[in-house]
PDB file of C-alpha atoms and ligand atoms in Angstrom:
ATOM      1  CA  MET C 688     175.671 113.658 285.298  1.00 87.00           C
ATOM      2  CA  ARG C 689     172.960 112.147 283.218  1.00 89.00           C
ATOM      3  CA  ILE C 690     169.468 112.987 284.415  1.00 92.00           C
ATOM      4  CA  PRO C 691     167.359 109.844 284.024  1.00 89.00           C
ATOM      5  CA  LEU C 692     164.228 109.833 281.864  1.00 89.00           C
ATOM      6  CA  PRO C 693     160.942 109.827 283.660  1.00 94.00           C
ATOM      7  CA  MET C 694     159.816 106.199 284.099  1.00 94.00           C
ATOM      8  CA  ASP C 695     156.930 106.661 281.653  1.00 95.00           C
ATOM      9  CA  ALA C 696     158.900 108.216 278.929  1.00 94.00           C
ATOM     10  CA  ALA C 697     159.279 106.259 275.628  1.00 93.00           C
ATOM     11  CA  PRO C 698     162.707 105.123 274.693  1.00 92.00           C
ATOM     12  CA  GLU C 699     164.711 107.302 272.278  1.00 94.00           C
ATOM     13  CA  LEU C 700     165.525 106.219 268.778  1.00 96.00           C
ATOM     14  CA  VAL C 701     169.020 106.625 267.359  1.00 97.00           C
ATOM     15  CA  ILE C 702     169.438 105.273 263.852  1.00 97.00           C
ATOM     16  CA  ASP C 703     172.515 105.270 261.653  1.00 96.00           C
ATOM     17  CA  THR C 704     170.993 105.110 258.226  1.00 95.00           C
ATOM     18  CA  ALA C 705     174.466 105.178 256.623  1.00 93.00           C
ATOM     19  CA  ASN C 706     174.764 101.495 257.478  1.00 89.00           C
ATOM     20  CA  ASP C 707     171.369 100.560 256.269  1.00 93.00           C
ATOM     21  CA  ASP C 708     170.567  97.003 255.269  1.00 96.00           C
ATOM     22  CA  GLU C 709     168.939  97.210 251.790  1.00 96.00           C
ATOM     23  CA  ARG C 710     166.077  95.088 253.129  1.00 98.00           C
ATOM     24  CA  MET C 711     164.994  98.034 255.199  1.00 98.00           C
ATOM     25  CA  TRP C 712     163.868  99.839 252.052  1.00 98.00           C
ATOM     26  CA  MET C 713     160.251  98.798 251.145  1.00 98.00           C
ATOM     27  CA  PRO C 714     159.377  99.336 247.449  1.00 97.00           C
ATOM     28  CA  LEU C 715     156.187 101.416 246.942  1.00 96.00           C
ATOM     29  CA  SER C 716     156.434 101.023 243.171  1.00 95.00           C
ATOM     30  CA  GLU C 717     159.070 100.111 240.618  1.00 94.00           C
ATOM     31  CA  ASN C 718     160.926 103.445 241.099  1.00 97.00           C
ATOM     32  CA  VAL C 719     160.098 104.427 244.692  1.00 98.00           C
ATOM     33  CA  ALA C 720     161.056 102.927 248.049  1.00 98.00           C
ATOM     34  CA  ILE C 721     160.743 104.076 251.669  1.00 98.00           C
ATOM     35  CA  ARG C 722     162.515 103.310 254.874  1.00 98.00           C
ATOM     36  CA  PRO C 723     160.726 104.002 258.117  1.00 98.00           C
ATOM     37  CA  LEU C 724     162.557 105.914 260.914  1.00 98.00           C
ATOM     38  CA  MET C 725     159.753 106.528 263.489  1.00 98.00           C
ATOM     39  CA  LEU C 726     156.113 105.484 263.597  1.00 98.00           C
ATOM     40  CA  ASN C 727     154.013 107.394 266.134  1.00 98.00           C
ATOM     41  CA  VAL C 728     150.831 105.521 266.923  1.00 98.00           C
ATOM     42  CA  VAL C 729     149.643 107.969 269.548  1.00 96.00           C
ATOM     43  CA  GLN C 730     149.659 111.027 267.277  1.00 97.00           C
ATOM     44  CA  GLY C 731     149.154 109.185 263.962  1.00 98.00           C
ATOM     45  CA  SER C 732     152.354 110.588 262.422  1.00 98.00           C
ATOM     46  CA  TRP C 733     155.497 109.108 261.140  1.00 98.00           C
ATOM     47  CA  VAL C 734     159.011 109.945 259.740  1.00 98.00           C
ATOM     48  CA  ASN C 735     160.480 108.079 256.810  1.00 98.00           C
ATOM     49  CA  LEU C 736     163.093 108.422 254.096  1.00 98.00           C
ATOM     50  CA  ILE C 737     161.867 108.120 250.486  1.00 98.00           C
ATOM     51  CA  ARG C 738     164.151 107.236 247.637  1.00 98.00           C
ATOM     52  CA  ALA C 739     163.136 107.501 243.980  1.00 98.00           C
ATOM     53  CA  LYS C 740     164.632 107.005 240.660  1.00 96.00           C
ATOM     54  CA  ALA C 741     163.813 108.629 237.299  1.00 93.00           C
ATOM     55  CA  GLY C 742     160.151 108.087 236.636  1.00 92.00           C
ATOM     56  CA  GLY C 743     159.438 107.852 240.281  1.00 92.00           C
ATOM     57  CA  ILE C 744     156.069 109.248 241.274  1.00 95.00           C
ATOM     58  CA  VAL C 745     153.768 109.296 244.330  1.00 95.00           C
ATOM     59  CA  SER C 746     150.309 109.661 242.963  1.00 96.00           C
ATOM     60  CA  ARG C 747     148.049 112.702 243.741  1.00 98.00           C
ATOM     61  CA  HIS C 748     147.252 112.935 247.462  1.00 98.00           C
ATOM     62  CA  ARG C 749     145.914 115.449 249.979  1.00 98.00           C
ATOM     63  CA  HIS C 750     147.516 115.947 253.402  1.00 98.00           C
ATOM     64  CA  PRO C 751     144.931 116.838 256.144  1.00 98.00           C
ATOM     65  CA  ALA C 752     147.818 117.516 258.454  1.00 98.00           C
ATOM     66  CA  PRO C 753     151.184 119.235 257.772  1.00 98.00           C
ATOM     67  CA  VAL C 754     154.260 117.619 256.273  1.00 98.00           C
ATOM     68  CA  ILE C 755     157.865 118.595 256.808  1.00 98.00           C
ATOM     69  CA  GLY C 756     160.622 117.512 254.354  1.00 98.00           C
ATOM     70  CA  HIS C 757     164.319 117.845 254.004  1.00 98.00           C
ATOM     71  CA  THR C 758     166.003 116.761 250.792  1.00 98.00           C
ATOM     72  CA  LEU C 759     169.286 114.739 251.247  1.00 98.00           C
ATOM     73  CA  GLU C 760     170.094 113.957 247.652  1.00 98.00           C
ATOM     74  CA  GLY C 761     168.949 114.535 244.065  1.00 98.00           C
ATOM     75  CA  ALA C 762     166.059 116.701 242.914  1.00 98.00           C
ATOM     76  CA  TRP C 763     162.276 116.407 242.947  1.00 98.00           C
ATOM     77  CA  GLY C 764     159.127 118.432 242.992  1.00 98.00           C
ATOM     78  CA  TYR C 765     155.383 118.426 242.924  1.00 97.00           C
ATOM     79  CA  LEU C 766     153.392 118.609 239.649  1.00 97.00           C
ATOM     80  CA  GLU C 767     151.271 121.295 241.257  1.00 97.00           C
ATOM     81  CA  HIS C 768     154.240 123.585 242.157  1.00 97.00           C
ATOM     82  CA  ASP C 769     156.902 125.352 240.193  1.00 96.00           C
ATOM     83  CA  TRP C 770     159.817 124.953 242.643  1.00 97.00           C
ATOM     84  CA  VAL C 771     162.402 122.151 242.488  1.00 98.00           C
ATOM     85  CA  ALA C 772     163.836 120.725 245.753  1.00 98.00           C
ATOM     86  CA  THR C 773     167.472 119.831 245.644  1.00 98.00           C
ATOM     87  CA  LYS C 774     169.994 118.668 248.286  1.00 98.00           C
ATOM     88  CA  GLY C 775     169.483 120.841 251.386  1.00 98.00           C
ATOM     89  CA  THR C 776     165.978 122.103 250.499  1.00 98.00           C
ATOM     90  CA  PHE C 777     163.646 122.237 253.430  1.00 98.00           C
ATOM     91  CA  ILE C 778     159.891 122.266 252.882  1.00 98.00           C
ATOM     92  CA  PHE C 779     156.836 122.839 255.044  1.00 98.00           C
ATOM     93  CA  GLU C 780     153.534 121.874 253.501  1.00 97.00           C
ATOM     94  CA  PRO C 781     150.540 123.194 255.439  1.00 97.00           C
ATOM     95  CA  ALA C 782     147.408 121.124 256.120  1.00 98.00           C
ATOM     96  CA  GLY C 783     145.154 121.043 253.093  1.00 97.00           C
ATOM     97  CA  GLU C 784     147.846 120.672 250.519  1.00 96.00           C
ATOM     98  CA  THR C 785     147.220 118.321 247.571  1.00 97.00           C
ATOM     99  CA  HIS C 786     150.213 117.331 245.310  1.00 97.00           C
ATOM    100  CA  THR C 787     151.866 114.668 243.168  1.00 98.00           C
ATOM    101  CA  LEU C 788     155.549 113.940 243.894  1.00 98.00           C
ATOM    102  CA  VAL C 789     157.808 113.450 240.925  1.00 97.00           C
ATOM    103  CA  VAL C 790     161.580 113.044 240.512  1.00 97.00           C
ATOM    104  CA  ASP C 791     163.254 115.785 238.476  1.00 95.00           C
ATOM    105  CA  PRO C 792     163.956 114.015 235.165  1.00 94.00           C
ATOM    106  CA  THR C 793     167.147 115.986 234.512  1.00 95.00           C
ATOM    107  CA  VAL C 794     168.724 114.637 237.719  1.00 96.00           C
ATOM    108  CA  GLY C 795     166.950 111.346 237.826  1.00 97.00           C
ATOM    109  CA  HIS C 796     167.011 110.454 241.556  1.00 98.00           C
ATOM    110  CA  MET C 797     166.207 111.830 245.079  1.00 98.00           C
ATOM    111  CA  THR C 798     166.348 110.850 248.696  1.00 98.00           C
ATOM    112  CA  THR C 799     164.260 112.913 251.096  1.00 98.00           C
ATOM    113  CA  LEU C 800     163.282 112.721 254.792  1.00 98.00           C
ATOM    114  CA  PHE C 801     159.621 113.406 255.393  1.00 98.00           C
ATOM    115  CA  HIS C 802     157.784 113.850 258.645  1.00 98.00           C
ATOM    116  CA  ASN C 803     154.132 113.194 257.886  1.00 98.00           C
ATOM    117  CA  MET C 804     152.031 114.595 260.671  1.00 98.00           C
ATOM    118  CA  GLY C 805     148.921 112.741 259.539  1.00 98.00           C
ATOM    119  CA  PRO C 806     147.653 110.561 256.763  1.00 98.00           C
ATOM    120  CA  LEU C 807     147.895 110.826 252.979  1.00 98.00           C
ATOM    121  CA  LEU C 808     144.456 110.841 251.274  1.00 98.00           C
ATOM    122  CA  TYR C 809     144.786 109.610 247.684  1.00 98.00           C
ATOM    123  CA  VAL C 810     142.467 111.690 245.464  1.00 98.00           C
ATOM    124  CA  ASP C 811     141.308 111.687 241.867  1.00 97.00           C
ATOM    125  CA  GLU C 812     141.668 114.621 239.468  1.00 95.00           C
ATOM    126  CA  ASN C 813     138.571 116.259 241.045  1.00 96.00           C
ATOM    127  CA  GLY C 814     139.930 115.931 244.553  1.00 95.00           C
ATOM    128  CA  LYS C 815     137.605 113.047 245.506  1.00 97.00           C
ATOM    129  CA  GLN C 816     139.219 110.527 247.946  1.00 98.00           C
ATOM    130  CA  ILE C 817     139.981 107.167 246.416  1.00 98.00           C
ATOM    131  CA  GLY C 818     142.275 105.725 249.165  1.00 98.00           C
ATOM    132  CA  TYR C 819     144.415 106.533 252.076  1.00 98.00           C
ATOM    133  CA  GLU C 820     147.575 105.706 253.960  1.00 98.00           C
ATOM    134  CA  ASP C 821     148.021 106.372 257.635  1.00 98.00           C
ATOM    135  CA  VAL C 822     150.541 105.255 260.246  1.00 98.00           C
ATOM    136  CA  PHE C 823     148.536 102.047 260.791  1.00 98.00           C
ATOM    137  CA  THR C 824     148.365 101.026 257.142  1.00 98.00           C
ATOM    138  CA  ARG C 825     152.062 101.815 256.826  1.00 98.00           C
ATOM    139  CA  ILE C 826     152.926  99.629 259.790  1.00 98.00           C
ATOM    140  CA  GLU C 827     150.843  96.696 258.431  1.00 98.00           C
ATOM    141  CA  LYS C 828     152.615  96.883 255.115  1.00 98.00           C
ATOM    142  CA  PHE C 829     156.030  97.252 256.707  1.00 98.00           C
ATOM    143  CA  ARG C 830     155.271  94.273 258.999  1.00 98.00           C
ATOM    144  CA  ALA C 831     154.252  92.080 256.061  1.00 98.00           C
ATOM    145  CA  TYR C 832     157.234  93.152 253.986  1.00 98.00           C
ATOM    146  CA  TYR C 833     159.934  92.701 256.613  1.00 98.00           C
ATOM    147  CA  GLY C 834     158.264  89.481 257.737  1.00 97.00           C
ATOM    148  CA  SER C 835     158.730  88.126 254.197  1.00 98.00           C
ATOM    149  CA  ASN C 836     162.145  89.433 253.289  1.00 97.00           C
ATOM    150  CA  GLY C 837     164.002  88.000 256.219  1.00 96.00           C
ATOM    151  CA  LEU C 838     164.577  91.183 258.229  1.00 97.00           C
ATOM    152  CA  GLY C 839     161.720  90.231 260.530  1.00 97.00           C
ATOM    153  CA  GLU C 840     158.650  92.033 261.845  1.00 95.00           C
ATOM    154  CA  GLY C 841     160.607  93.082 264.902  1.00 96.00           C
ATOM    155  CA  PHE C 842     162.493  95.736 262.800  1.00 97.00           C
ATOM    156  CA  VAL C 843     159.323  97.818 262.251  1.00 97.00           C
ATOM    157  CA  GLU C 844     158.125  97.192 265.775  1.00 97.00           C
ATOM    158  CA  SER C 845     161.369  98.643 267.103  1.00 97.00           C
ATOM    159  CA  LEU C 846     160.465 101.976 265.312  1.00 98.00           C
ATOM    160  CA  ILE C 847     156.968 102.283 266.935  1.00 98.00           C
ATOM    161  CA  ARG C 848     156.489 104.905 269.705  1.00 97.00           C
TER     162      ARG C 848
HETATM  163 FE1  FE2 W2054     152.766 114.389 250.016  1.00 87.37          FE
END
């Protein structure tokens, strides 16, 4: 027998990304795109897939909250670390980590699931903050993108909890 959810519980999310509509992937740059899975506006966290091609880069940023990642395809790393993440690699980045994400040029692509537990603070080479991204700026950008590409703003709203 199914025990019902408490009446105040948020609805679950069950997403089959194998059947994704390409319009769900929002370009961040020429070689990098993201697909939101869950946007948590109470905790300020979010889960997304990121897909990048050769030359793909996410510029230097600091995480004031932890990040969890799991590599689904390809290979990538951070300029600030020696390791290379390949299919199956799990990572935990503690709060305080600053890094620059790059696709491994020998493999030339990657897809990774990230759970960002807080914002990204974009920083210059001295660590000085020059910008930021949080769950709210992400939602604003997704809303504008899906509103303009025909998928509709309701898509991103369905992922907010
Ligand atoms: Fe990061």
